[in-house]
Amino acid sequence: MAILDGRVDLEHACFAGARLREAPLAEMPTDVEVSVHGTHIAGILMAQPASGDDLVGLVPDCDAISIPIYWSLDGASCPQERLARAIEQALDLGARVINLSGGELTAGAWSSPVLVAAVERCAAAGALLVAAAGNDGCACLHVPAAMPGVLAVGAMDRQERPLPFSNWGDKYRSNGLLVLGEDIPGPRAGGGIRHSTSTSCATAVASGVVALLLSLQQRHGAIDVRAVYDALLASARPCEPARDGDCQRILAGRLDIEAAVRRLRTETAETAAITPSEAGIAVPSFCPLPAPALCSAAPPTTGVAASDVPQPTSRPDSRAAETPDEEKTAMVDHQEDSHEVQPVAESDAQTAVAWLEAETATVAEPAGIQPSDCGCGGSSGSVAASQLIYVVGNLGYDFGSRAMRESFAAEMDGNPDDPNNLLALLAEQPYASSDLIWTLDIDGVPAYSVRPEGPYAAAAYQRLAELFAGQQGEYANVQRVSVPGALAGQARLSNNRELGAICPNLRGLIGWNTQQLVNGALDGNGSAEHRQQLQSLVDRFLYELRNPGLAPTDRAMNAAATMAFRLSDVLQRQISASLALDTVDVARSRFASPGADSWDVNFVFFDPQNVFERARQVFRFTIDVSTELPVRVGEVSSWATFSNPLR
């Protein structure tokens, strides 16, 4: 087994005697906080029965290798390319199970070509990648969990209800399992035990079960990773609509180990008489099975290769008493006794990341692969907010299916793919706007769909049609569209590509008329050459807004740019003075009211004709992105600076 995570604290007592080693790396992580998540996940799998910590892993006799992918407190993230290299390294070292308790929230499950190649190699090498579905509490996808051939893992509580923060989505209906992820014990980096509630923990439990089933196969024949993958998904207990409500939240179903073992019995005659308990697949303390007898089954005395192990346990009566105040103060406490049990309400890794963002956040960058620790307050069980978004792009449309395209074609003159023909039809039948899949395109490529909902959906659809009309023709007056809102499910295009669906906030659905901005800067004067120069400055400004719009820094930057455009004079003064945009810096604001999520967005302009002698102009917007429609805090600040432009 390979564990791709933060560095593991191998000095923790629970790993004494474990066949767990760390892969050699050219650059090794050194920050202790980065070890919090990796140590916990490794302990769920590999904690030794004789450690004295009242903690035993699911597969303590397994051969495992830790491959650190989170190297420092740079946001505890890992680029997809680094993850791909780690997967390749795990395969080269012979791993048959690769645990990734993390992922990256992306639109339409987009992934880099190198990661696609690495994941495809897993299937060819007879290995299974097990990855977290994510903790965003929305119909949204993480990679690599949403990629073909990967076992995606969502989290459920002890009553087998999906935890509020556990992601769902169309792709997870075919490759996702719901596994217990509530209050799972594991070692704390530096000593002691911690408890965590997350899809990270559920993923580790699922990886352990996969390893046990492979060991069961190994005892009675050859290992067949694909057979185990198929058995787990095919035997999963499906959604019960009367009980569960929205079946999407159950993914492909709940993990059912008994049924998976029964399904694998058909592989060989020997396995037909083996029960899960005899196979060493009993999980007493945090049992993901429906049968209580399995949860209390004694460890087998004779065993199955790596499966012949005691069950993971953590004595419930060994936990310290919990109160709300204690939960708050137990999040990051590095001074406790090394064997003191202190449950945490929020992961230490997440707390470290939040601290880092507050101190060093800069220009928005791709989020990268991140640990899937709970973003909802850990064991508190509070519901995570839907994924907010604020993105800037151009509107497009898709019919979703050939049948829908033909229905539009039957009611219009000419090609339905011609925007002018579509707009003529919408002028006669404005209600037809809701039958289209409106898309928000970035650089000409659909990035999201835009799907209004609620009592004002009709007005929002009409607004989309108006903005789209403004983009057409030689004298188009809409060059960009700002779309704030929240991700709400997915939409499938006619080419079968799936996009995240934005439920837009109608008040913030705004079109950009850059021609009007240039005209205002010229004030009726200026040559065609000057006009072209000013338009180039505006285009450079728009170029900076090419981002997914999901991270708080993205949302703050896009909202501030939209506000700067609407104020108009902020930009007009710069382009009329022939100043060009140099940088857009985003940093956590040091002044924020309780409950706010405020960011300072600095637009820095310079004179390209006089770089060294003319002062640079800085305009600062402070934006609170805690709500669906970001708001400006205070007035716009402006000052001149002579900081080195060649920094």
XYZ file of C-alpha atoms in Angstrom, residues 58-577:
520
model
C -7.054 -1.744 9.822
C -4.036 -3.425 8.189
C -1.111 -3.211 10.656
C 0.693 -6.165 9.001
C 0.588 -4.598 5.551
C 3.744 -3.451 3.766
C 3.225 0.268 3.257
C 5.148 3.244 1.987
C 4.500 6.888 2.774
C 5.008 9.248 -0.154
C 4.762 12.852 1.090
C 2.991 15.135 -1.389
C 2.323 18.090 0.942
C 5.787 19.516 1.504
C 5.380 22.706 3.477
C 2.888 25.177 4.842
C 2.319 26.664 1.400
C -1.394 26.080 1.841
C -0.927 22.317 2.282
C -1.607 21.841 -1.412
C -0.036 19.689 -4.079
C -0.020 20.479 -7.822
C -1.597 17.798 -9.997
C 1.772 17.230 -11.652
C 3.399 16.418 -8.295
C 0.557 14.039 -7.480
C 1.070 12.320 -10.837
C 4.768 11.789 -10.035
C 3.846 10.355 -6.631
C 1.389 7.903 -8.211
C 4.053 6.841 -10.688
C 6.521 6.351 -7.829
C 3.978 4.271 -5.879
C 3.455 2.026 -8.906
C 7.197 1.673 -9.458
C 7.505 0.523 -5.835
C 4.850 -2.152 -6.390
C 1.854 -0.623 -4.600
C -1.475 -2.350 -5.262
C -3.547 0.117 -3.218
C -2.869 3.870 -3.296
C -4.616 5.958 -0.648
C -5.180 9.644 -1.388
C -7.220 11.332 1.339
C -7.426 14.545 -0.643
C -8.334 16.090 -3.962
C -8.860 19.272 -5.941
C -12.224 20.881 -6.576
C -12.438 21.467 -10.322
C -15.039 22.397 -12.890
C -16.188 19.372 -14.857
C -13.565 17.145 -13.177
C -10.825 18.738 -15.301
C -7.408 17.202 -14.743
C -3.973 17.710 -16.239
C -2.778 15.278 -18.943
C 0.042 13.966 -16.749
C -2.411 13.089 -13.970
C -4.716 11.394 -16.476
C -1.775 9.309 -17.707
C -0.755 8.350 -14.149
C -4.287 7.295 -13.205
C -4.629 5.269 -16.412
C -1.364 3.525 -15.603
C -2.867 2.338 -12.285
C -5.358 0.142 -14.119
C -2.649 -1.209 -16.421
C -0.428 -1.999 -13.413
C -3.172 -3.768 -11.450
C -3.406 -1.114 -8.741
C -6.363 0.818 -7.353
C -6.330 4.508 -6.460
C -8.741 5.284 -3.607
C -9.488 9.018 -3.299
C -11.700 11.316 -1.240
C -14.872 12.742 -2.810
C -14.316 16.040 -0.978
C -15.795 18.054 1.891
C -17.472 20.987 0.126
C -21.046 19.903 0.893
C -22.244 20.337 -2.688
C -22.884 18.538 -5.967
C -19.297 19.171 -7.033
C -16.416 16.963 -8.011
C -12.844 16.471 -6.904
C -10.023 15.023 -8.936
C -8.736 12.428 -8.987
C -11.827 10.949 -7.258
C -14.074 11.749 -10.245
C -11.685 10.206 -12.787
C -12.470 6.831 -14.428
C -11.188 3.770 -12.598
C -10.697 5.582 -9.272
C -12.673 4.495 -6.197
C -14.256 7.699 -4.850
C -15.149 7.770 -1.154
C -17.783 9.884 0.563
C -18.434 9.958 4.311
C -21.411 8.804 6.388
C -22.174 8.925 10.102
C -22.839 6.041 12.492
C -26.503 6.020 11.499
C -25.358 5.564 7.876
C -26.548 9.019 6.858
C -24.334 10.990 4.467
C -22.441 13.601 6.441
C -23.542 17.145 5.475
C -20.154 18.139 4.055
C -19.610 15.015 1.920
C -19.672 15.846 -1.804
C -21.866 14.177 -4.376
C -22.262 14.365 -8.159
C -23.166 12.403 -11.281
C -19.762 10.777 -11.702
C -19.769 9.545 -8.111
C -22.999 7.622 -8.837
C -20.917 5.095 -10.770
C -17.596 5.000 -8.878
C -18.341 6.283 -5.361
C -18.845 4.514 -2.032
C -20.276 5.994 1.140
C -18.083 4.851 4.049
C -18.066 5.666 7.739
C -16.067 8.860 8.286
C -17.401 10.156 11.597
C -15.178 10.556 14.656
C -12.414 8.214 13.455
C -9.488 7.852 15.869
C -5.891 8.115 14.758
C -2.480 9.133 16.063
C -1.650 12.773 16.660
C 1.668 13.955 15.244
C 3.984 14.364 18.218
C 2.120 11.841 20.372
C -1.326 10.942 21.609
C -4.579 10.326 19.773
C -6.938 12.617 17.904
C -10.382 12.071 16.377
C -11.487 13.442 13.041
C -14.644 13.492 10.932
C -13.986 13.777 7.194
C -13.957 12.075 3.828
C -10.205 11.770 4.453
C -10.873 9.275 7.220
C -13.560 7.475 5.223
C -11.049 7.097 2.388
C -8.496 5.486 4.686
C -11.154 3.041 5.952
C -12.055 2.168 2.353
C -8.388 1.649 1.440
C -7.978 -0.692 4.378
C -10.989 -2.738 3.282
C -9.630 -2.932 -0.273
C -6.292 -4.203 1.062
C -8.024 -6.822 3.206
C -10.080 -8.065 0.274
C -6.953 -8.274 -1.894
C -5.267 -10.288 0.846
C -8.266 -12.597 0.967
C -7.898 -13.090 -2.783
C -4.184 -13.713 -2.379
C -4.838 -16.498 0.101
C -7.084 -18.334 -2.330
C -5.600 -17.412 -5.683
C -4.258 -14.488 -7.664
C -4.906 -10.855 -6.835
C -7.436 -9.177 -9.126
C -7.766 -5.501 -8.235
C -10.500 -4.904 -10.792
C -12.585 -7.720 -9.312
C -12.371 -6.132 -5.861
C -13.268 -2.706 -7.284
C -16.262 -4.155 -9.130
C -17.361 -6.220 -6.120
C -17.327 -3.237 -3.759
C -19.413 -1.083 -6.109
C -21.780 -3.839 -7.218
C -22.435 -4.975 -3.630
C -22.889 -1.487 -2.184
C -26.282 -1.060 -0.534
C -28.191 1.333 -2.793
C -30.174 4.400 -1.869
C -33.600 3.973 -0.272
C -35.501 7.076 -1.467
C -38.089 6.911 1.323
C -35.302 6.955 3.907
C -32.494 8.803 2.179
C -34.229 11.494 0.148
C -31.796 12.741 -2.488
C -30.190 9.554 -3.812
C -27.268 11.453 -5.361
C -25.892 11.915 -1.847
C -25.585 8.136 -1.402
C -23.230 7.897 -4.423
C -23.231 4.319 -5.797
C -24.229 3.044 -2.359
C -23.036 2.333 1.162
C -20.060 0.065 1.767
C -21.248 -3.492 2.535
C -18.307 -5.758 3.283
C -20.430 -8.867 3.813
C -21.942 -8.509 0.357
C -18.539 -7.776 -1.202
C -17.063 -10.964 0.276
C -20.074 -12.973 -0.899
C -19.591 -11.579 -4.391
C -15.911 -12.525 -4.356
C -16.815 -16.080 -3.296
C -17.515 -16.902 -6.914
C -13.848 -16.360 -7.753
C -12.720 -19.667 -6.200
C -14.353 -22.596 -4.468
C -12.226 -22.028 -1.355
C -13.623 -18.585 -0.681
C -17.198 -19.829 -0.786
C -17.079 -20.920 2.847
C -15.239 -17.877 4.172
C -17.124 -15.256 6.150
C -15.912 -11.683 6.530
C -15.035 -12.363 10.166
C -12.896 -15.363 9.228
C -11.187 -13.242 6.590
C -10.071 -10.750 9.199
C -12.453 -8.066 7.974
C -14.145 -7.070 11.195
C -14.122 -3.454 12.364
C -15.386 -3.278 15.962
C -14.858 0.320 17.083
C -15.998 2.224 13.997
C -17.793 -0.428 12.018
C -18.947 0.457 8.490
C -21.070 -2.696 8.325
C -24.798 -3.147 8.925
C -24.375 -6.373 10.925
C -23.610 -5.791 14.649
C -22.151 -9.294 14.921
C -19.341 -8.357 12.584
C -18.555 -5.310 14.626
C -18.013 -7.376 17.735
C -16.310 -10.326 16.081
C -13.077 -11.429 17.712
C -9.820 -11.186 15.745
C -8.995 -14.352 13.788
C -6.334 -16.563 15.293
C -5.147 -17.875 11.942
C -4.949 -15.610 9.041
C -4.774 -14.419 5.546
C -1.451 -12.929 4.538
C -1.642 -9.192 5.251
C -5.294 -9.550 6.247
C -4.484 -11.651 9.294
C -4.579 -8.733 11.702
C -6.412 -7.547 14.797
C -9.255 -5.147 14.161
C -8.844 -1.373 14.512
C -9.993 -0.211 17.887
C -10.126 2.832 20.061
C -11.779 2.394 23.431
C -14.674 4.838 23.681
C -14.208 5.209 27.427
C -10.618 6.361 26.927
C -11.662 9.666 25.374
C -11.553 12.828 27.418
C -14.875 14.420 28.298
C -15.992 16.897 25.678
C -17.641 20.236 26.136
C -18.125 22.958 23.535
C -15.375 25.028 25.145
C -12.995 22.089 25.252
C -13.648 21.376 21.591
C -12.687 24.936 20.704
C -9.456 24.877 22.658
C -8.394 21.384 21.555
C -7.952 22.198 17.857
C -4.201 22.777 17.946
C -2.526 21.888 21.204
C 1.039 20.671 20.919
C 1.749 20.716 24.652
C -0.500 17.859 25.757
C 0.876 14.702 27.306
C 1.995 12.363 24.528
C -0.659 9.774 25.399
C -3.491 12.086 26.377
C -6.607 11.647 24.254
C -7.920 15.011 23.063
C -10.608 14.914 20.380
C -10.523 17.865 18.032
C -13.444 19.711 16.535
C -11.462 20.834 13.485
C -8.371 19.362 11.890
C -5.000 20.742 12.881
C -3.978 20.762 9.221
C -6.933 22.942 8.302
C -6.224 25.320 11.181
C -2.614 25.644 10.024
C -3.773 26.364 6.485
C -6.205 29.032 7.702
C -3.402 30.667 9.727
C -1.118 30.607 6.724
C -3.739 32.187 4.447
C -4.224 34.980 6.949
C -0.510 35.725 6.985
C 0.739 35.119 3.483
C -2.130 34.913 0.956
C -1.194 36.525 -2.372
C -2.347 36.339 -5.976
C -4.950 33.637 -6.615
C -3.497 30.389 -7.903
C -4.979 26.957 -8.630
C -5.964 25.269 -5.410
C -4.095 22.045 -6.126
C -4.664 18.691 -4.410
C -5.522 19.373 -0.771
C -6.162 17.158 2.279
C -9.848 16.309 2.541
C -10.159 17.076 6.211
C -13.591 18.293 7.147
C -14.329 21.912 6.375
C -17.369 21.930 8.601
C -16.046 21.910 12.136
C -15.090 18.263 12.492
C -17.190 16.343 14.955
C -19.540 19.239 15.492
C -21.524 18.130 12.472
C -22.408 21.614 11.257
C -23.428 21.874 7.643
C -20.866 23.281 5.253
C -22.017 26.051 2.981
C -22.511 25.383 -0.724
C -19.524 26.136 -2.906
C -19.667 29.832 -3.702
C -18.362 31.095 -7.022
C -17.737 34.386 -8.805
C -16.455 34.000 -12.344
C -15.957 36.334 -15.321
C -16.242 35.127 -18.916
C -18.480 35.070 -21.972
C -21.907 33.510 -22.382
C -22.538 30.658 -24.799
C -25.244 28.067 -25.213
C -25.704 24.363 -25.830
C -28.807 22.310 -26.569
C -27.830 19.403 -24.344
C -29.034 16.761 -26.785
C -29.676 16.214 -30.449
C -33.418 16.017 -29.818
C -33.468 19.427 -28.144
C -31.447 20.941 -30.978
C -33.905 19.553 -33.523
C -36.845 20.953 -31.558
C -35.294 24.431 -31.736
C -34.450 23.976 -35.413
C -38.085 23.145 -36.195
C -39.197 26.521 -34.835
C -36.659 28.828 -36.440
C -35.500 29.757 -39.893
C -31.946 28.660 -40.503
C -29.199 27.013 -38.481
C -29.928 26.824 -34.715
C -26.199 27.129 -34.060
C -26.298 30.671 -35.465
C -26.716 33.037 -32.488
C -28.774 35.472 -34.553
C -31.315 32.778 -35.409
C -31.522 31.773 -31.765
C -32.012 35.360 -30.611
C -34.804 35.858 -33.145
C -36.608 32.852 -31.676
C -36.043 34.030 -28.094
C -37.523 37.405 -29.006
C -40.747 35.591 -29.921
C -40.555 32.917 -27.228
C -38.537 34.262 -24.268
C -39.566 31.253 -22.176
C -37.480 29.028 -24.510
C -34.374 30.425 -22.792
C -34.858 27.948 -19.944
C -34.679 24.997 -22.372
C -31.114 25.901 -23.315
C -27.981 25.087 -21.393
C -26.344 28.469 -20.955
C -22.582 28.220 -20.584
C -19.977 30.537 -19.117
C -16.914 30.318 -21.382
C -13.334 31.233 -20.498
C -11.026 31.717 -23.487
C -13.742 30.289 -25.724
C -14.026 27.018 -23.780
C -17.153 26.255 -21.683
C -16.112 26.224 -18.021
C -19.513 26.184 -16.280
C -23.183 26.069 -17.086
C -25.457 28.822 -15.750
C -28.769 27.483 -14.445
C -31.063 29.925 -12.618
C -33.339 28.521 -9.929
C -35.936 29.873 -7.539
C -38.794 32.372 -7.847
C -36.847 34.795 -10.069
C -35.454 32.182 -12.441
C -37.521 33.537 -15.348
C -36.031 37.011 -14.889
C -32.537 35.523 -14.715
C -33.053 33.567 -17.941
C -34.249 36.745 -19.626
C -31.162 38.546 -18.348
C -28.914 35.808 -19.774
C -30.554 36.176 -23.177
C -30.096 39.970 -23.054
C -26.420 39.697 -22.147
C -25.843 37.078 -24.831
C -27.493 39.376 -27.387
C -25.140 42.146 -26.258
C -22.139 39.975 -27.149
C -23.202 39.592 -30.800
C -22.505 41.675 -33.883
C -19.947 44.214 -35.018
C -21.058 46.740 -32.405
C -21.314 44.338 -29.484
C -21.623 46.230 -26.196
C -20.940 43.320 -23.836
C -17.368 42.036 -23.790
C -17.502 40.088 -20.507
C -20.137 38.850 -18.083
C -19.732 38.603 -14.303
C -21.582 35.664 -12.726
C -21.685 35.357 -8.917
C -23.637 32.579 -7.252
C -23.232 29.037 -5.973
C -22.495 25.707 -7.618
C -25.671 23.612 -7.700
C -25.264 20.284 -9.470
C -24.079 19.642 -12.995
C -25.195 19.908 -16.597
C -24.352 17.599 -19.477
C -23.598 19.151 -22.853
C -24.505 17.602 -26.180
C -20.938 16.265 -26.486
C -21.445 14.431 -23.138
C -19.080 16.773 -21.316
C -20.258 17.594 -17.794
C -19.959 21.088 -16.332
C -20.590 22.411 -12.860
C -23.861 24.379 -12.809
C -23.892 27.896 -11.337
C -27.105 29.110 -9.776
C -26.510 32.839 -10.382
C -27.288 35.746 -8.121
C -29.450 37.948 -10.334
C -28.298 41.218 -8.716
C -24.700 40.449 -9.591
C -25.281 39.235 -13.157
C -23.516 42.085 -14.949
C -22.292 42.710 -18.489
C -19.070 44.632 -19.172
C -19.205 47.350 -21.834
C -15.528 48.079 -22.361
C -16.242 50.291 -25.364
C -18.165 52.614 -23.086
C -15.207 52.615 -20.709
C -12.768 53.572 -23.484
C -15.133 56.249 -24.806
C -15.366 57.759 -21.340
C -11.587 57.833 -21.023
C -11.229 59.542 -24.408
C -14.011 62.021 -23.608
C -14.731 62.484 -27.307
C -11.079 63.074 -28.249
C -8.245 60.880 -29.420
C -7.060 59.223 -32.587
C -7.846 55.695 -33.725
C -4.330 54.727 -32.617
C -4.945 56.122 -29.147
C -8.265 54.281 -28.971
C -6.541 51.030 -29.877
C -3.895 51.652 -27.224
C -6.548 52.201 -24.563
C -8.468 49.101 -25.660
C -5.255 47.099 -25.282
C -4.947 48.325 -21.683
C -8.514 47.216 -20.997
C -7.838 43.823 -22.609
C -4.827 43.382 -20.325
C -7.096 44.106 -17.359
C -9.600 41.490 -18.553
C -6.803 38.961 -19.036
C -6.105 38.972 -15.297
C -9.629 37.697 -14.655
C -9.046 34.292 -16.251
C -9.516 32.080 -13.194
C -11.974 29.390 -11.984
C -13.689 31.788 -9.576
C -13.850 29.224 -6.752
C -11.121 30.193 -4.282
C -11.860 33.160 -1.990
C -8.974 35.012 -3.639
C -10.494 34.418 -7.095
C -13.903 35.609 -5.963
C -12.469 38.701 -4.286
C -10.425 39.642 -7.357
C -13.310 39.131 -9.798
C -15.748 41.048 -7.595
C -13.280 43.924 -7.140
C -12.628 44.114 -10.885
C -16.366 44.198 -11.572
C -16.789 46.961 -9.004
C -13.872 48.894 -10.537
C -15.556 48.613 -13.914
C -18.914 49.764 -12.545
C -17.302 52.720 -10.765
C -15.789 53.448 -14.161
C -13.825 56.535 -13.087
C -11.289 54.306 -11.284
C -10.285 52.709 -14.570
C -10.983 55.705 -16.781
C -8.413 57.822 -14.953
C -5.764 55.164 -15.469
C -6.344 54.460 -19.136
C -6.768 58.153 -19.975
C -3.306 58.679 -18.457
